[in-house]
PDB file of C-alpha atoms in Angstrom:
ATOM      1  CA  UNK N   1      -7.777  16.025  15.862  1.00 97.00           C
ATOM      2  CA  UNK N   2      -4.099  16.064  16.388  1.00 97.00           C
ATOM      3  CA  UNK N   3      -4.454  13.917  19.646  1.00 98.00           C
ATOM      4  CA  UNK N   4      -6.834  11.477  17.568  1.00 97.00           C
ATOM      5  CA  UNK N   5      -4.145  11.150  14.837  1.00 96.00           C
ATOM      6  CA  UNK N   6      -1.186  10.712  17.726  1.00 96.00           C
ATOM      7  CA  UNK N   7      -3.468   7.902  19.668  1.00 96.00           C
ATOM      8  CA  UNK N   8      -4.161   6.373  16.204  1.00 94.00           C
ATOM      9  CA  UNK N   9      -0.464   6.083  15.373  1.00 90.00           C
ATOM     10  CA  UNK N  10       0.210   4.280  18.654  1.00 90.00           C
ATOM     11  CA  UNK N  11      -2.756   1.993  17.673  1.00 88.00           C
ATOM     12  CA  UNK N  12      -4.762   3.177  20.645  1.00 95.00           C
ATOM     13  CA  UNK N  13      -8.017   3.428  18.727  1.00 95.00           C
ATOM     14  CA  UNK N  14     -10.600   3.776  21.933  1.00 95.00           C
ATOM     15  CA  UNK N  15      -8.920   7.141  22.781  1.00 97.00           C
ATOM     16  CA  UNK N  16      -8.281   8.288  19.133  1.00 96.00           C
ATOM     17  CA  UNK N  17     -12.137   7.893  18.385  1.00 96.00           C
ATOM     18  CA  UNK N  18     -12.687   9.698  21.614  1.00 97.00           C
ATOM     19  CA  UNK N  19     -10.731  12.672  20.696  1.00 98.00           C
ATOM     20  CA  UNK N  20     -11.865  12.695  16.651  1.00 97.00           C
ATOM     21  CA  UNK N  21     -15.660  12.909  18.097  1.00 97.00           C
ATOM     22  CA  UNK N  22     -14.845  15.782  20.365  1.00 98.00           C
ATOM     23  CA  UNK N  23     -13.312  17.349  16.782  1.00 98.00           C
ATOM     24  CA  UNK N  24     -16.462  16.615  15.042  1.00 98.00           C
ATOM     25  CA  UNK N  25     -18.464  18.026  17.773  1.00 98.00           C
ATOM     26  CA  UNK N  26     -16.513  21.515  17.545  1.00 98.00           C
ATOM     27  CA  UNK N  27     -16.023  21.478  13.804  1.00 98.00           C
ATOM     28  CA  UNK N  28     -20.006  20.960  13.357  1.00 97.00           C
ATOM     29  CA  UNK N  29     -20.772  23.862  16.001  1.00 98.00           C
ATOM     30  CA  UNK N  30     -18.498  26.170  14.248  1.00 98.00           C
ATOM     31  CA  UNK N  31     -19.285  25.093  10.757  1.00 96.00           C
ATOM     32  CA  UNK N  32     -15.868  23.929   9.732  1.00 97.00           C
ATOM     33  CA  UNK N  33     -16.555  21.690   6.652  1.00 96.00           C
ATOM     34  CA  UNK N  34     -13.016  21.697   5.616  1.00 96.00           C
ATOM     35  CA  UNK N  35     -12.015  20.381   9.055  1.00 97.00           C
ATOM     36  CA  UNK N  36     -15.073  18.043   9.145  1.00 97.00           C
ATOM     37  CA  UNK N  37     -13.299  16.454   5.767  1.00 97.00           C
ATOM     38  CA  UNK N  38      -9.998  15.829   7.566  1.00 96.00           C
ATOM     39  CA  UNK N  39     -11.456  14.521  10.520  1.00 97.00           C
ATOM     40  CA  UNK N  40     -13.612  12.256   8.691  1.00 98.00           C
ATOM     41  CA  UNK N  41     -10.799  11.313   6.544  1.00 96.00           C
ATOM     42  CA  UNK N  42      -8.883  10.199   9.477  1.00 96.00           C
ATOM     43  CA  UNK N  43     -11.718   8.205  10.931  1.00 97.00           C
ATOM     44  CA  UNK N  44     -11.926   6.536   7.501  1.00 96.00           C
ATOM     45  CA  UNK N  45      -8.332   5.710   7.818  1.00 95.00           C
ATOM     46  CA  UNK N  46      -8.649   4.409  11.408  1.00 95.00           C
ATOM     47  CA  UNK N  47     -11.249   2.127  10.019  1.00 93.00           C
ATOM     48  CA  UNK N  48      -9.041   0.780   7.721  1.00 88.00           C
ATOM     49  CA  UNK N  49      -6.026   0.360  10.455  1.00 85.00           C
ATOM     50  CA  UNK N  50      -8.468  -1.406  12.743  1.00 85.00           C
ATOM     51  CA  UNK N  51      -9.618  -4.013   9.856  1.00 83.00           C
ATOM     52  CA  UNK N  52     -12.958  -2.444   9.512  1.00 90.00           C
ATOM     53  CA  UNK N  53     -12.612  -1.277   6.022  1.00 92.00           C
ATOM     54  CA  UNK N  54     -16.758  -1.219   5.764  1.00 94.00           C
ATOM     55  CA  UNK N  55     -16.632   1.443   8.766  1.00 95.00           C
ATOM     56  CA  UNK N  56     -13.686   3.346   7.032  1.00 96.00           C
ATOM     57  CA  UNK N  57     -15.550   3.660   3.689  1.00 97.00           C
ATOM     58  CA  UNK N  58     -18.662   5.103   5.698  1.00 97.00           C
ATOM     59  CA  UNK N  59     -16.289   7.794   7.021  1.00 97.00           C
ATOM     60  CA  UNK N  60     -14.652   8.253   4.006  1.00 97.00           C
ATOM     61  CA  UNK N  61     -18.040   9.239   2.126  1.00 97.00           C
ATOM     62  CA  UNK N  62     -18.927  11.672   4.908  1.00 97.00           C
ATOM     63  CA  UNK N  63     -15.464  13.623   4.115  1.00 97.00           C
ATOM     64  CA  UNK N  64     -16.331  13.338   0.569  1.00 97.00           C
ATOM     65  CA  UNK N  65     -19.554  14.951   1.447  1.00 97.00           C
ATOM     66  CA  UNK N  66     -17.982  17.981   3.292  1.00 97.00           C
ATOM     67  CA  UNK N  67     -15.374  18.565   0.528  1.00 97.00           C
ATOM     68  CA  UNK N  68     -17.850  18.319  -2.174  1.00 97.00           C
ATOM     69  CA  UNK N  69     -19.774  21.240  -0.420  1.00 96.00           C
ATOM     70  CA  UNK N  70     -16.617  23.190  -0.501  1.00 97.00           C
ATOM     71  CA  UNK N  71     -15.398  22.390  -3.976  1.00 96.00           C
ATOM     72  CA  UNK N  72     -12.296  20.708  -2.524  1.00 97.00           C
ATOM     73  CA  UNK N  73     -11.456  18.351  -5.362  1.00 96.00           C
ATOM     74  CA  UNK N  74      -8.275  17.547  -4.264  1.00 96.00           C
ATOM     75  CA  UNK N  75      -9.679  16.629  -1.294  1.00 96.00           C
ATOM     76  CA  UNK N  76     -12.256  14.292  -2.895  1.00 97.00           C
ATOM     77  CA  UNK N  77      -9.848  12.615  -5.130  1.00 97.00           C
ATOM     78  CA  UNK N  78      -8.057  11.456  -2.109  1.00 96.00           C
ATOM     79  CA  UNK N  79     -11.140  10.216  -0.426  1.00 97.00           C
ATOM     80  CA  UNK N  80     -12.230   8.574  -3.517  1.00 98.00           C
ATOM     81  CA  UNK N  81      -8.733   6.722  -3.751  1.00 97.00           C
ATOM     82  CA  UNK N  82      -8.726   5.526   0.042  1.00 96.00           C
ATOM     83  CA  UNK N  83     -12.217   4.202  -0.610  1.00 97.00           C
ATOM     84  CA  UNK N  84     -11.089   2.256  -3.887  1.00 97.00           C
ATOM     85  CA  UNK N  85      -8.276   0.798  -1.544  1.00 95.00           C
ATOM     86  CA  UNK N  86     -10.594  -0.218   0.846  1.00 96.00           C
ATOM     87  CA  UNK N  87     -12.849  -2.011  -1.542  1.00 96.00           C
ATOM     88  CA  UNK N  88      -9.553  -3.518  -2.894  1.00 94.00           C
ATOM     89  CA  UNK N  89      -8.668  -5.090   0.333  1.00 90.00           C
ATOM     90  CA  UNK N  90     -12.257  -6.498   0.551  1.00 93.00           C
ATOM     91  CA  UNK N  91     -12.041  -8.149  -2.624  1.00 94.00           C
ATOM     92  CA  UNK N  92     -14.502  -5.898  -4.395  1.00 97.00           C
ATOM     93  CA  UNK N  93     -12.703  -5.277  -7.594  1.00 97.00           C
ATOM     94  CA  UNK N  94     -15.733  -3.404  -9.545  1.00 97.00           C
ATOM     95  CA  UNK N  95     -16.108  -0.975  -6.663  1.00 98.00           C
ATOM     96  CA  UNK N  96     -12.318  -0.415  -6.190  1.00 97.00           C
ATOM     97  CA  UNK N  97     -12.034   0.052 -10.031  1.00 97.00           C
ATOM     98  CA  UNK N  98     -15.200   2.653 -10.240  1.00 98.00           C
ATOM     99  CA  UNK N  99     -13.508   4.748  -7.338  1.00 98.00           C
ATOM    100  CA  UNK N 100     -10.285   4.893  -9.030  1.00 98.00           C
ATOM    101  CA  UNK N 101     -11.483   5.715 -12.164  1.00 98.00           C
ATOM    102  CA  UNK N 102     -13.637   8.497 -10.339  1.00 98.00           C
ATOM    103  CA  UNK N 103     -10.164   9.699  -9.124  1.00 98.00           C
ATOM    104  CA  UNK N 104      -9.124   9.642 -12.747  1.00 98.00           C
ATOM    105  CA  UNK N 105     -12.134  11.973 -14.017  1.00 98.00           C
ATOM    106  CA  UNK N 106     -11.170  14.207 -11.009  1.00 97.00           C
ATOM    107  CA  UNK N 107      -7.947  14.582 -12.121  1.00 97.00           C
ATOM    108  CA  UNK N 108      -8.200  14.649 -15.883  1.00 97.00           C
ATOM    109  CA  UNK N 109     -11.018  17.491 -15.315  1.00 97.00           C
ATOM    110  CA  UNK N 110      -8.360  19.234 -13.147  1.00 97.00           C
ATOM    111  CA  UNK N 111      -5.358  18.753 -15.366  1.00 96.00           C
ATOM    112  CA  UNK N 112      -3.351  17.302 -12.354  1.00 97.00           C
ATOM    113  CA  UNK N 113      -0.871  15.055 -13.216  1.00 96.00           C
ATOM    114  CA  UNK N 114      -0.494  14.068  -9.744  1.00 95.00           C
ATOM    115  CA  UNK N 115      -3.786  13.076  -9.293  1.00 96.00           C
ATOM    116  CA  UNK N 116      -3.831  11.430 -12.682  1.00 97.00           C
ATOM    117  CA  UNK N 117      -0.586   9.089 -11.665  1.00 96.00           C
ATOM    118  CA  UNK N 118      -2.639   8.225  -8.288  1.00 95.00           C
ATOM    119  CA  UNK N 119      -5.211   6.923 -10.089  1.00 97.00           C
ATOM    120  CA  UNK N 120      -3.152   4.992 -12.593  1.00 98.00           C
ATOM    121  CA  UNK N 121      -1.237   3.140  -9.788  1.00 97.00           C
ATOM    122  CA  UNK N 122      -4.685   2.460  -8.171  1.00 97.00           C
ATOM    123  CA  UNK N 123      -6.138   1.180 -11.162  1.00 98.00           C
ATOM    124  CA  UNK N 124      -3.104  -1.032 -12.090  1.00 97.00           C
ATOM    125  CA  UNK N 125      -3.127  -2.623  -8.394  1.00 96.00           C
ATOM    126  CA  UNK N 126      -6.906  -3.781  -9.462  1.00 97.00           C
ATOM    127  CA  UNK N 127      -5.968  -5.405 -12.608  1.00 98.00           C
ATOM    128  CA  UNK N 128      -2.647  -7.000 -10.907  1.00 96.00           C
ATOM    129  CA  UNK N 129      -4.654  -8.467  -8.348  1.00 95.00           C
ATOM    130  CA  UNK N 130      -7.182  -9.576 -11.012  1.00 96.00           C
ATOM    131  CA  UNK N 131      -3.937 -11.398 -12.909  1.00 95.00           C
ATOM    132  CA  UNK N 132      -4.686  -9.118 -15.662  1.00 97.00           C
ATOM    133  CA  UNK N 133      -1.272  -8.127 -16.228  1.00 97.00           C
ATOM    134  CA  UNK N 134      -1.297  -6.641 -19.749  1.00 96.00           C
ATOM    135  CA  UNK N 135      -3.750  -3.974 -18.194  1.00 97.00           C
ATOM    136  CA  UNK N 136      -1.746  -3.739 -14.918  1.00 98.00           C
ATOM    137  CA  UNK N 137       1.446  -2.741 -16.927  1.00 98.00           C
ATOM    138  CA  UNK N 138      -0.200  -0.329 -19.194  1.00 98.00           C
ATOM    139  CA  UNK N 139      -1.466   1.679 -16.250  1.00 98.00           C
ATOM    140  CA  UNK N 140       1.801   1.531 -14.070  1.00 98.00           C
ATOM    141  CA  UNK N 141       3.589   2.248 -16.963  1.00 98.00           C
ATOM    142  CA  UNK N 142       1.668   5.263 -17.658  1.00 97.00           C
ATOM    143  CA  UNK N 143       1.754   6.597 -14.123  1.00 97.00           C
ATOM    144  CA  UNK N 144       5.722   6.054 -13.897  1.00 97.00           C
ATOM    145  CA  UNK N 145       5.767   8.118 -17.180  1.00 97.00           C
ATOM    146  CA  UNK N 146       3.959  10.861 -15.097  1.00 97.00           C
ATOM    147  CA  UNK N 147       5.690  10.597 -11.867  1.00 96.00           C
ATOM    148  CA  UNK N 148       9.348  10.937 -13.746  1.00 96.00           C
ATOM    149  CA  UNK N 149       7.649  14.040 -15.397  1.00 96.00           C
ATOM    150  CA  UNK N 150       6.923  15.378 -12.075  1.00 96.00           C
ATOM    151  CA  UNK N 151      10.313  14.367 -10.530  1.00 94.00           C
ATOM    152  CA  UNK N 152       8.358  12.826  -7.857  1.00 93.00           C
ATOM    153  CA  UNK N 153      11.010  10.214  -6.692  1.00 92.00           C
ATOM    154  CA  UNK N 154       8.656   8.534  -3.888  1.00 91.00           C
ATOM    155  CA  UNK N 155       5.842   7.684  -6.602  1.00 93.00           C
ATOM    156  CA  UNK N 156       8.584   6.599  -9.101  1.00 95.00           C
ATOM    157  CA  UNK N 157      10.180   4.175  -6.445  1.00 95.00           C
ATOM    158  CA  UNK N 158       6.478   2.664  -5.624  1.00 94.00           C
ATOM    159  CA  UNK N 159       5.769   2.396  -9.232  1.00 96.00           C
ATOM    160  CA  UNK N 160       8.808   0.510  -9.819  1.00 97.00           C
ATOM    161  CA  UNK N 161       7.963  -1.873  -6.923  1.00 95.00           C
ATOM    162  CA  UNK N 162       4.826  -2.504  -8.762  1.00 96.00           C
ATOM    163  CA  UNK N 163       6.106  -2.991 -12.241  1.00 97.00           C
ATOM    164  CA  UNK N 164       8.689  -5.934 -10.466  1.00 97.00           C
ATOM    165  CA  UNK N 165       5.760  -7.415  -8.742  1.00 95.00           C
ATOM    166  CA  UNK N 166       3.802  -7.859 -12.036  1.00 97.00           C
ATOM    167  CA  UNK N 167       7.160  -8.938 -14.022  1.00 97.00           C
ATOM    168  CA  UNK N 168       7.402 -11.594 -11.109  1.00 97.00           C
ATOM    169  CA  UNK N 169       4.258 -12.995 -11.743  1.00 95.00           C
ATOM    170  CA  UNK N 170       4.862 -13.253 -15.361  1.00 96.00           C
ATOM    171  CA  UNK N 171       8.002 -15.261 -14.695  1.00 96.00           C
ATOM    172  CA  UNK N 172       9.936 -12.240 -16.522  1.00 97.00           C
ATOM    173  CA  UNK N 173      12.680 -12.367 -13.896  1.00 97.00           C
ATOM    174  CA  UNK N 174      15.217  -9.890 -15.679  1.00 97.00           C
ATOM    175  CA  UNK N 175      12.783  -7.222 -15.797  1.00 98.00           C
ATOM    176  CA  UNK N 176      11.457  -7.725 -12.258  1.00 98.00           C
ATOM    177  CA  UNK N 177      14.874  -7.711 -10.907  1.00 97.00           C
ATOM    178  CA  UNK N 178      15.645  -4.589 -12.832  1.00 98.00           C
ATOM    179  CA  UNK N 179      12.557  -2.774 -11.372  1.00 97.00           C
ATOM    180  CA  UNK N 180      12.983  -3.617  -8.088  1.00 97.00           C
ATOM    181  CA  UNK N 181      16.500  -2.656  -7.777  1.00 97.00           C
ATOM    182  CA  UNK N 182      15.336   0.754  -9.878  1.00 96.00           C
ATOM    183  CA  UNK N 183      13.071   1.194  -7.042  1.00 95.00           C
ATOM    184  CA  UNK N 184      15.587   0.790  -4.486  1.00 94.00           C
ATOM    185  CA  UNK N 185      18.005   3.015  -6.062  1.00 93.00           C
ATOM    186  CA  UNK N 186      15.081   5.866  -6.795  1.00 92.00           C
ATOM    187  CA  UNK N 187      14.332   5.635  -2.831  1.00 88.00           C
ATOM    188  CA  UNK N 188      17.955   6.924  -1.901  1.00 84.00           C
ATOM    189  CA  UNK N 189      18.185   9.773   0.183  1.00 79.00           C
ATOM    190  CA  UNK N 190      14.370   9.466   1.947  1.00 79.00           C
ATOM    191  CA  UNK N 191      12.420   7.387   4.250  1.00 77.00           C
ATOM    192  CA  UNK N 192      11.239   4.467   2.365  1.00 82.00           C
ATOM    193  CA  UNK N 193      11.567   1.245   4.683  1.00 86.00           C
ATOM    194  CA  UNK N 194       8.362  -0.004   3.983  1.00 88.00           C
ATOM    195  CA  UNK N 195       8.859   0.019   0.102  1.00 90.00           C
ATOM    196  CA  UNK N 196      12.414  -1.386   0.171  1.00 93.00           C
ATOM    197  CA  UNK N 197      11.080  -4.138   2.528  1.00 94.00           C
ATOM    198  CA  UNK N 198       8.623  -4.934  -0.516  1.00 94.00           C
ATOM    199  CA  UNK N 199      11.413  -4.881  -3.052  1.00 96.00           C
ATOM    200  CA  UNK N 200      13.616  -7.029  -0.789  1.00 96.00           C
ATOM    201  CA  UNK N 201      10.618  -9.678  -0.409  1.00 96.00           C
ATOM    202  CA  UNK N 202      10.488  -9.805  -4.330  1.00 96.00           C
ATOM    203  CA  UNK N 203      13.846  -9.983  -5.026  1.00 97.00           C
ATOM    204  CA  UNK N 204      13.860 -12.849  -2.531  1.00 98.00           C
ATOM    205  CA  UNK N 205      11.454 -14.353  -4.386  1.00 97.00           C
ATOM    206  CA  UNK N 206      12.654 -13.866  -7.941  1.00 97.00           C
ATOM    207  CA  UNK N 207      15.731 -15.432  -6.832  1.00 97.00           C
ATOM    208  CA  UNK N 208      14.117 -18.438  -5.330  1.00 97.00           C
ATOM    209  CA  UNK N 209      12.061 -18.965  -8.387  1.00 97.00           C
ATOM    210  CA  UNK N 210      15.523 -19.137 -10.479  1.00 97.00           C
ATOM    211  CA  UNK N 211      17.015 -21.381  -8.080  1.00 97.00           C
ATOM    212  CA  UNK N 212      19.312 -18.651  -6.756  1.00 97.00           C
ATOM    213  CA  UNK N 213      19.279 -19.857  -3.085  1.00 97.00           C
ATOM    214  CA  UNK N 214      21.963 -17.636  -1.760  1.00 97.00           C
ATOM    215  CA  UNK N 215      20.649 -14.573  -3.389  1.00 97.00           C
ATOM    216  CA  UNK N 216      16.989 -15.587  -2.192  1.00 98.00           C
ATOM    217  CA  UNK N 217      18.074 -16.079   1.361  1.00 97.00           C
ATOM    218  CA  UNK N 218      20.356 -12.651   1.580  1.00 97.00           C
ATOM    219  CA  UNK N 219      17.055 -10.716   0.217  1.00 97.00           C
ATOM    220  CA  UNK N 220      14.575 -12.325   2.234  1.00 97.00           C
ATOM    221  CA  UNK N 221      16.411 -11.866   5.447  1.00 97.00           C
ATOM    222  CA  UNK N 222      16.710  -7.901   4.458  1.00 96.00           C
ATOM    223  CA  UNK N 223      13.028  -7.976   4.139  1.00 96.00           C
ATOM    224  CA  UNK N 224      12.548  -9.724   7.374  1.00 96.00           C
ATOM    225  CA  UNK N 225      14.816  -7.063   9.256  1.00 95.00           C
ATOM    226  CA  UNK N 226      12.827  -4.678   7.957  1.00 93.00           C
ATOM    227  CA  UNK N 227       9.184  -5.877   8.506  1.00 92.00           C
ATOM    228  CA  UNK N 228      10.259  -6.391  12.039  1.00 91.00           C
ATOM    229  CA  UNK N 229      11.599  -2.587  12.089  1.00 90.00           C
ATOM    230  CA  UNK N 230       8.347  -1.639  11.145  1.00 87.00           C
ATOM    231  CA  UNK N 231       6.208  -4.049  13.340  1.00 84.00           C
ATOM    232  CA  UNK N 232       4.923  -5.207  10.462  1.00 86.00           C
ATOM    233  CA  UNK N 233       3.272  -8.336  11.844  1.00 87.00           C
ATOM    234  CA  UNK N 234       1.492 -10.301   8.749  1.00 88.00           C
ATOM    235  CA  UNK N 235       4.444  -9.256   6.197  1.00 92.00           C
ATOM    236  CA  UNK N 236       7.006 -10.685   8.995  1.00 94.00           C
ATOM    237  CA  UNK N 237       4.666 -13.775   8.995  1.00 94.00           C
ATOM    238  CA  UNK N 238       4.744 -14.191   4.958  1.00 95.00           C
ATOM    239  CA  UNK N 239       8.625 -13.498   4.877  1.00 97.00           C
ATOM    240  CA  UNK N 240       9.284 -16.162   7.609  1.00 97.00           C
ATOM    241  CA  UNK N 241       7.404 -18.505   5.630  1.00 96.00           C
ATOM    242  CA  UNK N 242       9.334 -17.536   2.496  1.00 97.00           C
ATOM    243  CA  UNK N 243      12.611 -18.114   4.190  1.00 98.00           C
ATOM    244  CA  UNK N 244      11.273 -21.535   5.091  1.00 98.00           C
ATOM    245  CA  UNK N 245      10.763 -22.498   1.562  1.00 97.00           C
ATOM    246  CA  UNK N 246      14.263 -21.324   0.818  1.00 98.00           C
ATOM    247  CA  UNK N 247      15.711 -23.678   3.269  1.00 98.00           C
ATOM    248  CA  UNK N 248      13.546 -26.551   2.381  1.00 97.00           C
ATOM    249  CA  UNK N 249      14.679 -26.097  -1.300  1.00 96.00           C
ATOM    250  CA  UNK N 250      18.021 -26.348   0.192  1.00 96.00           C
ATOM    251  CA  UNK N 251      17.336 -29.554   2.048  1.00 97.00           C
ATOM    252  CA  UNK N 252      18.074 -27.636   5.326  1.00 97.00           C
ATOM    253  CA  UNK N 253      15.067 -28.983   6.861  1.00 97.00           C
ATOM    254  CA  UNK N 254      15.438 -27.848  10.746  1.00 97.00           C
ATOM    255  CA  UNK N 255      16.117 -24.520   9.648  1.00 97.00           C
ATOM    256  CA  UNK N 256      13.081 -24.630   7.548  1.00 97.00           C
ATOM    257  CA  UNK N 257      11.109 -25.927  10.259  1.00 98.00           C
ATOM    258  CA  UNK N 258      12.078 -23.098  12.557  1.00 97.00           C
ATOM    259  CA  UNK N 259      11.001 -20.150  10.162  1.00 97.00           C
ATOM    260  CA  UNK N 260       7.715 -22.106   9.074  1.00 97.00           C
ATOM    261  CA  UNK N 261       6.895 -22.488  12.773  1.00 97.00           C
ATOM    262  CA  UNK N 262       7.555 -18.671  13.535  1.00 95.00           C
ATOM    263  CA  UNK N 263       5.626 -17.906  10.507  1.00 94.00           C
ATOM    264  CA  UNK N 264       2.532 -20.009  11.469  1.00 95.00           C
ATOM    265  CA  UNK N 265       2.921 -18.927  15.174  1.00 93.00           C
ATOM    266  CA  UNK N 266       2.732 -15.099  13.539  1.00 88.00           C
ATOM    267  CA  UNK N 267      -0.718 -16.040  11.704  1.00 89.00           C
ATOM    268  CA  UNK N 268      -2.324 -17.550  14.410  1.00 90.00           C
ATOM    269  CA  UNK N 269      -1.479 -14.531  16.748  1.00 85.00           C
ATOM    270  CA  UNK N 270      -2.897 -12.222  13.735  1.00 80.00           C
TER     271      UNK N 270
END
């Protein structure tokens, strides 16, 4: 299982699958249902990483079966949350909501505030993508309140980032800016490069929408640096296109063309 995780992290999916299958075989032989839950969970995550969410969902359902048999409700809630995320990526919003509400029911039954906060954030994601901003804000704010009570700085930072994205979509640029800056401040002292990259991305867009091109460029270039560091190719392509738009608005068409071309080349490669 450890080798599977290592090769999955290196994106060597064939070798990861080989080792996960060995783990499943041994754990089945010795009746290790808890271990099977973890290996199936990892196989589910690999399905998502490979861009095959339906396979990921199949393995997460197997993980849930194992975890249900041993009464591992925390593990079940994690698996249902990952299924919700995969359905969200597929654009199947009813199934995404269904699974996030299962997570919420588990959390409420256990009176586990961490699980409840995770469910609120997932539900908020679905409503945000559906442009149901009032519901998205409601669940994000409820999640933020719990995360602050738990002093969970990572969750607080994530939820501030989420709030900023909704405020941006509502053209509430003051609240959007405050939320993204709050996310960056909360993240001080721990590894949060991906989250900060998203904050920089939205701060670039917020300033662009207000015609503050120098500030927009500053934050967009920071986002580009962050995404390149993370080898996040899709996000790198996206921010290249954002930078092209900033230069276009400034009338700097040569620079705009350069960034737009890099963005297009990245998208084609993906």
